[in-house]
Every structure is written in structure tokens, then in C-alpha cells.
Amino acid sequence: MSENDLEQKRKELEAKIEAAKGPGSGKKHQEEHYSMANQAWRMVTELVAGLGIGFGIGYGLDALLGTTPLFMVLFIMLGLAAGVKVMLRTAKEIQETQEASQGATEGDKNGD
């Protein structure tokens, strides 16, 4: 067999593979599902991190200053507020990303 015959057979095989894959060779539904789960876990982690950092700072100040739960309660509340603020910022970022990708796909469908 010559080089041209091998090259021709390789191209035919690639065409058959692409035809077998079908039109849905883009992003799978499961990949998007896991992507959303990852984003949800990111938001939960941000909230828990805020609470944990607030607890740590408050407990440390209480231990240093000899106050009972005063600073711990105060910094847990501040940590909760910070965690919620970061979580809402992440949710807004995710929403903007989805709107941008949705607008791009609608523009493609309309021929823009």
C-alpha cells in the first residue's frame, strides 16, 4: 500500500467516526450537571469558611481577653454576614456567565 492509500483510508475512518458521534458531540448534559454541582459546593464552602474564620477569631479573642462567649458570638455573626455576601457575589457571577452564554447561543440561532 502506498502513502496515498493509507492517507485516504485514514480520512475515511475519521469521517465515519465523526458521523457515528453525531451532532451532540458538544458539551454533554452530565458535564453541565456536575458543573452546577461544583458551583453549589463552592458557594457552600464560602459560607462555611466565613463561619469558621469568624468562630476562630472570636474564640481566640475570648481566650486572650478572658471573656466568655462575647467575641465568639459577635465574630460568628460577622463571619456569617461575610460568607453570605461572598456567596451572593458568586451567585451573581454565575448568573451573569449563564446569561452571557445563553445570549450567545440565541444569537447563533438567530443568525446574528
CSV table of N, CA, C and O in Angstrom, one decimal:
chain,number,residue,atom,x,y,z
A,1,MET,N,0.8,-1.2,0.0
A,1,MET,CA,0.0,0.0,0.0
A,1,MET,C,0.9,1.2,0.0
A,1,MET,O,1.9,1.3,0.7
A,2,SER,N,0.4,2.2,-0.7
A,2,SER,CA,1.2,3.4,-0.8
A,2,SER,C,0.8,4.4,0.3
A,2,SER,O,-0.3,4.2,1.0
A,3,GLU,N,1.5,5.5,0.4
A,3,GLU,CA,1.2,6.5,1.4
A,3,GLU,C,-0.2,7.2,1.1
A,3,GLU,O,-1.0,7.4,2.0
A,4,ASN,N,-0.5,7.4,-0.2
A,4,ASN,CA,-1.8,8.0,-0.5
A,4,ASN,C,-3.0,7.1,-0.1
A,4,ASN,O,-4.0,7.6,0.3
A,5,ASP,N,-2.8,5.8,-0.3
A,5,ASP,CA,-3.9,4.8,0.1
A,5,ASP,C,-4.1,4.9,1.6
A,5,ASP,O,-5.3,4.9,2.1
A,6,LEU,N,-3.0,4.9,2.3
A,6,LEU,CA,-3.2,4.9,3.8
A,6,LEU,C,-3.8,6.2,4.3
A,6,LEU,O,-4.7,6.2,5.2
A,7,GLU,N,-3.4,7.3,3.6
A,7,GLU,CA,-4.0,8.6,4.0
A,7,GLU,C,-5.4,8.7,3.7
A,7,GLU,O,-6.2,9.2,4.4
A,8,GLN,N,-5.8,8.1,2.5
A,8,GLN,CA,-7.2,8.1,2.1
A,8,GLN,C,-8.1,7.3,3.1
A,8,GLN,O,-9.2,7.7,3.5
A,9,LYS,N,-7.5,6.1,3.5
A,9,LYS,CA,-8.3,5.3,4.4
A,9,LYS,C,-8.4,5.9,5.8
A,9,LYS,O,-9.4,5.8,6.5
A,10,ARG,N,-7.3,6.7,6.2
A,10,ARG,CA,-7.4,7.4,7.5
A,10,ARG,C,-8.5,8.4,7.5
A,10,ARG,O,-9.3,8.6,8.4
A,11,LYS,N,-8.6,9.2,6.4
A,11,LYS,CA,-9.6,10.2,6.2
A,11,LYS,C,-11.0,9.6,6.2
A,11,LYS,O,-11.9,10.2,6.8
A,12,GLU,N,-11.2,8.5,5.6
A,12,GLU,CA,-12.5,7.8,5.5
A,12,GLU,C,-12.9,7.4,6.9
A,12,GLU,O,-14.0,7.5,7.4
A,13,LEU,N,-11.9,6.8,7.7
A,13,LEU,CA,-12.2,6.3,9.0
A,13,LEU,C,-12.5,7.5,9.9
A,13,LEU,O,-13.5,7.4,10.7
A,14,GLU,N,-11.8,8.6,9.8
A,14,GLU,CA,-12.1,9.8,10.6
A,14,GLU,C,-13.5,10.3,10.3
A,14,GLU,O,-14.3,10.7,11.2
A,15,ALA,N,-13.9,10.3,9.0
A,15,ALA,CA,-15.3,10.7,8.7
A,15,ALA,C,-16.3,9.8,9.2
A,15,ALA,O,-17.4,10.3,9.7
A,16,LYS,N,-16.1,8.5,9.2
A,16,LYS,CA,-17.0,7.6,9.8
A,16,LYS,C,-17.1,7.8,11.3
A,16,LYS,O,-18.2,7.7,11.9
A,17,ILE,N,-16.0,8.0,12.0
A,17,ILE,CA,-16.1,8.3,13.4
A,17,ILE,C,-16.9,9.5,13.8
A,17,ILE,O,-17.7,9.5,14.7
A,18,GLU,N,-16.6,10.6,13.0
A,18,GLU,CA,-17.4,11.8,13.2
A,18,GLU,C,-18.9,11.6,13.0
A,18,GLU,O,-19.7,12.2,13.7
A,19,ALA,N,-19.2,10.9,11.9
A,19,ALA,CA,-20.6,10.6,11.7
A,19,ALA,C,-21.3,9.8,12.8
A,19,ALA,O,-22.4,10.0,13.1
A,20,ALA,N,-20.5,8.8,13.3
A,20,ALA,CA,-21.0,8.0,14.4
A,20,ALA,C,-21.2,8.8,15.7
A,20,ALA,O,-22.1,8.5,16.5
A,21,LYS,N,-20.4,9.8,15.9
A,21,LYS,CA,-20.5,10.6,17.1
A,21,LYS,C,-21.8,11.4,17.1
A,21,LYS,O,-22.4,11.7,18.1
A,22,GLY,N,-22.2,11.8,15.9
A,22,GLY,CA,-23.5,12.5,15.8
A,22,GLY,C,-23.3,14.0,16.1
A,22,GLY,O,-22.2,14.5,16.4
A,23,PRO,N,-24.5,14.7,16.0
A,23,PRO,CA,-24.4,16.2,16.2
A,23,PRO,C,-24.2,16.6,17.6
A,23,PRO,O,-23.8,17.7,17.9
A,24,GLY,N,-24.4,15.7,18.6
A,24,GLY,CA,-24.3,16.1,20.0
A,24,GLY,C,-22.9,15.9,20.6
A,24,GLY,O,-22.8,15.5,21.7
A,25,SER,N,-21.9,16.2,19.8
A,25,SER,CA,-20.5,15.9,20.3
A,25,SER,C,-20.0,17.1,21.1
A,25,SER,O,-18.9,17.1,21.5
A,26,GLY,N,-20.9,18.1,21.4
A,26,GLY,CA,-20.5,19.3,22.2
A,26,GLY,C,-20.6,18.9,23.7
A,26,GLY,O,-20.3,17.8,24.1
A,27,LYS,N,-20.9,19.9,24.5
A,27,LYS,CA,-21.0,19.7,25.9
A,27,LYS,C,-22.1,18.8,26.3
A,27,LYS,O,-23.3,19.0,25.9
A,28,LYS,N,-21.9,17.8,27.1
A,28,LYS,CA,-22.9,16.8,27.5
A,28,LYS,C,-23.7,17.4,28.6
A,28,LYS,O,-23.3,18.3,29.4
A,29,HIS,N,-24.9,16.9,28.8
A,29,HIS,CA,-25.8,17.3,29.9
A,29,HIS,C,-25.2,17.0,31.2
A,29,HIS,O,-25.3,17.8,32.2
A,30,GLN,N,-24.5,15.8,31.4
A,30,GLN,CA,-23.9,15.4,32.6
A,30,GLN,C,-22.8,16.4,33.0
A,30,GLN,O,-22.7,16.7,34.2
A,31,GLU,N,-22.0,16.8,32.1
A,31,GLU,CA,-20.9,17.7,32.4
A,31,GLU,C,-21.5,19.0,32.9
A,31,GLU,O,-20.9,19.6,33.9
A,32,GLU,N,-22.6,19.5,32.4
A,32,GLU,CA,-23.2,20.7,32.9
A,32,GLU,C,-23.7,20.5,34.3
A,32,GLU,O,-23.6,21.4,35.1
A,33,HIS,N,-24.3,19.3,34.5
A,33,HIS,CA,-24.9,19.0,35.8
A,33,HIS,C,-23.7,19.0,36.8
A,33,HIS,O,-23.9,19.6,37.9
A,34,TYR,N,-22.6,18.4,36.6
A,34,TYR,CA,-21.5,18.4,37.5
A,34,TYR,C,-20.9,19.8,37.7
A,34,TYR,O,-20.5,20.2,38.8
A,35,SER,N,-21.0,20.6,36.6
A,35,SER,CA,-20.5,22.0,36.7
A,35,SER,C,-21.4,22.8,37.7
A,35,SER,O,-20.9,23.5,38.5
A,36,MET,N,-22.7,22.6,37.6
A,36,MET,CA,-23.6,23.3,38.5
A,36,MET,C,-23.4,22.8,40.0
A,36,MET,O,-23.4,23.6,40.9
A,37,ALA,N,-23.1,21.5,40.1
A,37,ALA,CA,-22.9,21.0,41.5
A,37,ALA,C,-21.6,21.5,42.0
A,37,ALA,O,-21.5,21.9,43.2
A,38,ASN,N,-20.6,21.7,41.2
A,38,ASN,CA,-19.3,22.3,41.7
A,38,ASN,C,-19.5,23.7,42.1
A,38,ASN,O,-19.0,24.2,43.1
A,39,GLN,N,-20.4,24.5,41.4
A,39,GLN,CA,-20.6,25.8,41.7
A,39,GLN,C,-21.4,25.9,43.1
A,39,GLN,O,-21.2,26.8,43.9
A,40,ALA,N,-22.3,25.0,43.3
A,40,ALA,CA,-23.1,24.9,44.5
A,40,ALA,C,-22.2,24.6,45.7
A,40,ALA,O,-22.2,25.3,46.7
A,41,TRP,N,-21.3,23.7,45.5
A,41,TRP,CA,-20.3,23.3,46.6
A,41,TRP,C,-19.4,24.5,46.8
A,41,TRP,O,-19.0,24.7,48.0
A,42,ARG,N,-19.0,25.3,45.8
A,42,ARG,CA,-18.2,26.4,46.0
A,42,ARG,C,-18.9,27.4,46.9
A,42,ARG,O,-18.3,28.0,47.8
A,43,MET,N,-20.2,27.7,46.7
A,43,MET,CA,-21.0,28.6,47.5
A,43,MET,C,-21.1,28.1,48.9
A,43,MET,O,-21.0,28.9,49.9
A,44,VAL,N,-21.3,26.8,49.1
A,44,VAL,CA,-21.4,26.3,50.5
A,44,VAL,C,-20.1,26.4,51.2
A,44,VAL,O,-20.1,26.8,52.4
A,45,THR,N,-19.0,26.1,50.5
A,45,THR,CA,-17.7,26.3,51.1
A,45,THR,C,-17.4,27.7,51.5
A,45,THR,O,-16.8,27.9,52.6
A,46,GLU,N,-17.8,28.6,50.7
A,46,GLU,CA,-17.6,30.1,51.0
A,46,GLU,C,-18.3,30.4,52.3
A,46,GLU,O,-17.8,31.1,53.2
A,47,LEU,N,-19.6,29.9,52.4
A,47,LEU,CA,-20.4,30.3,53.6
A,47,LEU,C,-19.8,29.6,54.9
A,47,LEU,O,-19.6,30.3,55.9
A,48,VAL,N,-19.4,28.4,54.8
A,48,VAL,CA,-18.8,27.6,55.9
A,48,VAL,C,-17.4,28.2,56.3
A,48,VAL,O,-17.1,28.4,57.5
A,49,ALA,N,-16.7,28.7,55.3
A,49,ALA,CA,-15.4,29.3,55.6
A,49,ALA,C,-15.6,30.6,56.4
A,49,ALA,O,-14.8,30.9,57.3
A,50,GLY,N,-16.6,31.4,56.0
A,50,GLY,CA,-16.8,32.6,56.7
A,50,GLY,C,-17.2,32.3,58.1
A,50,GLY,O,-16.7,33.0,59.1
A,51,LEU,N,-18.0,31.3,58.4
A,51,LEU,CA,-18.4,31.0,59.7
A,51,LEU,C,-17.2,30.5,60.5
A,51,LEU,O,-17.0,30.8,61.7
A,52,GLY,N,-16.4,29.6,59.9
A,52,GLY,CA,-15.2,29.1,60.6
A,52,GLY,C,-14.2,30.1,60.9
A,52,GLY,O,-13.7,30.1,62.0
A,53,ILE,N,-14.0,31.0,60.0
A,53,ILE,CA,-13.0,32.1,60.3
A,53,ILE,C,-13.5,33.0,61.4
A,53,ILE,O,-12.8,33.4,62.4
A,54,GLY,N,-14.8,33.3,61.4
A,54,GLY,CA,-15.4,34.1,62.4
A,54,GLY,C,-15.4,33.4,63.8
A,54,GLY,O,-15.0,34.1,64.8
A,55,PHE,N,-15.6,32.1,63.8
A,55,PHE,CA,-15.5,31.4,65.0
A,55,PHE,C,-14.1,31.4,65.6
A,55,PHE,O,-13.9,31.6,66.8
A,56,GLY,N,-13.2,31.1,64.7
A,56,GLY,CA,-11.8,31.1,65.1
A,56,GLY,C,-11.3,32.4,65.7
A,56,GLY,O,-10.6,32.4,66.8
A,57,ILE,N,-11.6,33.5,65.0
A,57,ILE,CA,-11.2,34.8,65.6
A,57,ILE,C,-11.9,35.1,66.9
A,57,ILE,O,-11.3,35.6,67.9
A,58,GLY,N,-13.2,34.9,66.9
A,58,GLY,CA,-13.9,35.1,68.2
A,58,GLY,C,-13.5,34.3,69.3
A,58,GLY,O,-13.3,34.8,70.5
A,59,TYR,N,-13.2,33.0,69.1
A,59,TYR,CA,-12.7,32.1,70.2
A,59,TYR,C,-11.4,32.5,70.6
A,59,TYR,O,-11.1,32.5,71.8
A,60,GLY,N,-10.5,32.9,69.7
A,60,GLY,CA,-9.2,33.4,70.0
A,60,GLY,C,-9.2,34.6,70.9
A,60,GLY,O,-8.5,34.7,71.9
A,61,LEU,N,-10.0,35.6,70.5
A,61,LEU,CA,-10.1,36.8,71.3
A,61,LEU,C,-10.7,36.5,72.7
A,61,LEU,O,-10.3,37.1,73.7
A,62,ASP,N,-11.7,35.6,72.8
A,62,ASP,CA,-12.3,35.3,74.1
A,62,ASP,C,-11.2,34.6,74.9
A,62,ASP,O,-11.2,34.9,76.1
A,63,ALA,N,-10.4,33.8,74.4
A,63,ALA,CA,-9.4,33.1,75.2
A,63,ALA,C,-8.3,34.1,75.6
A,63,ALA,O,-7.8,34.0,76.8
A,64,LEU,N,-7.9,35.0,74.8
A,64,LEU,CA,-6.9,36.0,75.2
A,64,LEU,C,-7.4,37.0,76.2
A,64,LEU,O,-6.7,37.4,77.1
A,65,LEU,N,-8.7,37.4,76.0
A,65,LEU,CA,-9.2,38.5,76.9
A,65,LEU,C,-10.0,38.0,78.1
A,65,LEU,O,-10.4,38.8,79.0
A,66,GLY,N,-10.3,36.7,78.1
A,66,GLY,CA,-11.0,36.1,79.3
A,66,GLY,C,-12.5,36.3,79.2
A,66,GLY,O,-13.1,36.1,80.2
A,67,THR,N,-13.0,36.8,78.2
A,67,THR,CA,-14.4,37.0,78.1
A,67,THR,C,-15.0,35.7,77.7
A,67,THR,O,-14.4,34.8,77.0
A,68,THR,N,-16.3,35.4,78.1
A,68,THR,CA,-16.8,34.1,77.8
A,68,THR,C,-17.2,33.9,76.3
A,68,THR,O,-16.4,33.6,75.5
A,69,PRO,N,-18.5,34.2,75.9
A,69,PRO,CA,-18.8,33.9,74.5
A,69,PRO,C,-19.0,35.2,73.7
A,69,PRO,O,-19.5,35.2,72.7
A,70,LEU,N,-18.6,36.4,74.3
A,70,LEU,CA,-18.9,37.7,73.7
A,70,LEU,C,-18.4,37.8,72.3
A,70,LEU,O,-19.1,38.0,71.3
A,71,PHE,N,-17.1,37.7,72.2
A,71,PHE,CA,-16.4,37.9,70.8
A,71,PHE,C,-16.7,36.7,69.9
A,71,PHE,O,-16.8,36.9,68.7
A,72,MET,N,-16.9,35.5,70.5
A,72,MET,CA,-17.2,34.4,69.6
A,72,MET,C,-18.5,34.6,68.9
A,72,MET,O,-18.7,34.4,67.7
A,73,VAL,N,-19.5,35.0,69.7
A,73,VAL,CA,-20.9,35.2,69.1
A,73,VAL,C,-20.8,36.4,68.1
A,73,VAL,O,-21.3,36.3,67.0
A,74,LEU,N,-20.1,37.5,68.4
A,74,LEU,CA,-20.0,38.6,67.6
A,74,LEU,C,-19.3,38.3,66.2
A,74,LEU,O,-19.8,38.6,65.2
A,75,PHE,N,-18.2,37.5,66.3
A,75,PHE,CA,-17.5,37.2,65.1
A,75,PHE,C,-18.1,36.1,64.3
A,75,PHE,O,-17.9,36.0,63.1
A,76,ILE,N,-18.9,35.2,64.9
A,76,ILE,CA,-19.7,34.3,64.2
A,76,ILE,C,-20.7,35.0,63.3
A,76,ILE,O,-20.9,34.7,62.1
A,77,MET,N,-21.4,36.0,63.9
A,77,MET,CA,-22.3,36.8,63.1
A,77,MET,C,-21.7,37.5,62.0
A,77,MET,O,-22.2,37.6,60.9
A,78,LEU,N,-20.5,38.1,62.3
A,78,LEU,CA,-19.8,38.8,61.2
A,78,LEU,C,-19.3,37.8,60.1
A,78,LEU,O,-19.3,38.2,58.9
A,79,GLY,N,-18.9,36.7,60.5
A,79,GLY,CA,-18.5,35.6,59.6
A,79,GLY,C,-19.6,35.2,58.7
A,79,GLY,O,-19.5,34.9,57.5
A,80,LEU,N,-20.8,35.0,59.3
A,80,LEU,CA,-22.0,34.6,58.6
A,80,LEU,C,-22.3,35.7,57.6
A,80,LEU,O,-22.6,35.4,56.4
A,81,ALA,N,-22.3,37.0,58.0
A,81,ALA,CA,-22.6,38.1,57.1
A,81,ALA,C,-21.6,38.1,55.9
A,81,ALA,O,-22.0,38.3,54.7
A,82,ALA,N,-20.3,37.9,56.2
A,82,ALA,CA,-19.3,37.9,55.2
A,82,ALA,C,-19.5,36.7,54.2
A,82,ALA,O,-19.3,36.8,53.0
A,83,GLY,N,-19.8,35.5,54.8
A,83,GLY,CA,-20.0,34.4,54.0
A,83,GLY,C,-21.2,34.5,53.0
A,83,GLY,O,-21.1,34.1,51.9
A,84,VAL,N,-22.3,35.1,53.5
A,84,VAL,CA,-23.5,35.3,52.7
A,84,VAL,C,-23.1,36.3,51.6
A,84,VAL,O,-23.6,36.2,50.5
A,85,LYS,N,-22.4,37.4,52.0
A,85,LYS,CA,-22.0,38.4,51.0
A,85,LYS,C,-21.2,37.8,49.8
A,85,LYS,O,-21.5,38.0,48.6
A,86,VAL,N,-20.2,37.0,50.2
A,86,VAL,CA,-19.4,36.3,49.2
A,86,VAL,C,-20.2,35.3,48.3
A,86,VAL,O,-20.1,35.2,47.1
A,87,MET,N,-21.1,34.6,49.0
A,87,MET,CA,-22.0,33.6,48.3
A,87,MET,C,-22.9,34.3,47.3
A,87,MET,O,-23.1,33.9,46.2
A,88,LEU,N,-23.5,35.5,47.7
A,88,LEU,CA,-24.3,36.2,46.8
A,88,LEU,C,-23.5,36.8,45.6
A,88,LEU,O,-24.0,36.8,44.5
A,89,ARG,N,-22.3,37.2,45.9
A,89,ARG,CA,-21.5,37.7,44.8
A,89,ARG,C,-21.1,36.6,43.8
A,89,ARG,O,-21.2,36.8,42.6
A,90,THR,N,-20.9,35.4,44.3
A,90,THR,CA,-20.6,34.2,43.4
A,90,THR,C,-21.9,33.9,42.6
A,90,THR,O,-21.8,33.6,41.5
A,91,ALA,N,-23.1,33.9,43.3
A,91,ALA,CA,-24.3,33.6,42.6
A,91,ALA,C,-24.5,34.6,41.5
A,91,ALA,O,-25.0,34.3,40.4
A,92,LYS,N,-24.2,35.9,41.7
A,92,LYS,CA,-24.4,36.9,40.7
A,92,LYS,C,-23.4,36.7,39.5
A,92,LYS,O,-23.8,36.8,38.4
A,93,GLU,N,-22.2,36.3,39.8
A,93,GLU,CA,-21.2,35.9,38.8
A,93,GLU,C,-21.7,34.8,37.9
A,93,GLU,O,-21.5,34.8,36.7
A,94,ILE,N,-22.2,33.7,38.6
A,94,ILE,CA,-22.7,32.6,37.9
A,94,ILE,C,-23.9,33.0,37.0
A,94,ILE,O,-23.9,32.6,35.8
A,95,GLN,N,-24.8,33.8,37.5
A,95,GLN,CA,-25.9,34.2,36.7
A,95,GLN,C,-25.5,35.0,35.5
A,95,GLN,O,-26.0,34.8,34.4
A,96,GLU,N,-24.5,35.9,35.7
A,96,GLU,CA,-24.0,36.7,34.5
A,96,GLU,C,-23.4,35.8,33.5
A,96,GLU,O,-23.5,36.0,32.3
A,97,THR,N,-22.6,34.8,33.9
A,97,THR,CA,-22.0,33.9,33.0
A,97,THR,C,-23.0,33.1,32.2
A,97,THR,O,-22.9,33.0,31.0
A,98,GLN,N,-24.1,32.7,32.9
A,98,GLN,CA,-25.1,31.9,32.2
A,98,GLN,C,-25.9,32.8,31.2
A,98,GLN,O,-26.2,32.4,30.1
A,99,GLU,N,-26.2,34.0,31.6
A,99,GLU,CA,-26.9,34.9,30.7
A,99,GLU,C,-26.1,35.3,29.5
A,99,GLU,O,-26.6,35.3,28.4
A,100,ALA,N,-24.7,35.4,29.7
A,100,ALA,CA,-23.9,35.7,28.5
A,100,ALA,C,-23.8,34.5,27.6
A,100,ALA,O,-23.9,34.7,26.4
A,101,SER,N,-23.7,33.3,28.1
A,101,SER,CA,-23.7,32.1,27.3
A,101,SER,C,-25.0,31.9,26.6
A,101,SER,O,-25.1,31.4,25.5
A,102,GLN,N,-26.1,32.2,27.3
A,102,GLN,CA,-27.4,32.0,26.7
A,102,GLN,C,-27.7,33.0,25.6
A,102,GLN,O,-28.2,32.7,24.6
A,103,GLY,N,-27.2,34.2,25.8
A,103,GLY,CA,-27.3,35.3,24.8
A,103,GLY,C,-26.5,34.9,23.6
A,103,GLY,O,-26.9,35.2,22.4
A,104,ALA,N,-25.4,34.3,23.8
A,104,ALA,CA,-24.5,33.9,22.6
A,104,ALA,C,-25.2,32.8,21.8
A,104,ALA,O,-25.1,32.8,20.6
A,105,THR,N,-25.8,31.8,22.5
A,105,THR,CA,-26.4,30.7,21.8
A,105,THR,C,-27.7,31.2,21.1
A,105,THR,O,-28.0,30.8,20.0
A,106,GLU,N,-28.4,32.2,21.7
A,106,GLU,CA,-29.6,32.7,21.0
A,106,GLU,C,-29.2,33.5,19.8
A,106,GLU,O,-29.8,33.5,18.7
A,107,GLY,N,-28.1,34.2,19.9
A,107,GLY,CA,-27.6,35.0,18.7
A,107,GLY,C,-27.2,34.1,17.6
A,107,GLY,O,-27.4,34.4,16.4
A,108,ASP,N,-26.6,32.9,17.9
A,108,ASP,CA,-26.2,32.0,16.9
A,108,ASP,C,-27.4,31.4,16.2
A,108,ASP,O,-27.5,31.2,15.0
A,109,LYS,N,-28.5,31.1,17.0
A,109,LYS,CA,-29.7,30.6,16.4
A,109,LYS,C,-30.4,31.5,15.5
A,109,LYS,O,-31.0,31.2,14.5
A,110,ASN,N,-30.3,32.8,15.8
A,110,ASN,CA,-31.0,33.8,15.0
A,110,ASN,C,-30.2,34.3,13.8
A,110,ASN,O,-30.6,35.1,13.0
A,111,GLY,N,-29.0,33.8,13.7
A,111,GLY,CA,-28.1,34.1,12.6
A,111,GLY,C,-27.4,35.4,12.8
A,111,GLY,O,-26.9,36.0,11.8
A,112,ASP,N,-27.3,35.9,14.0
A,112,ASP,CA,-26.5,37.2,14.3
A,112,ASP,C,-25.0,36.9,14.3
A,112,ASP,O,-24.5,35.9,14.6
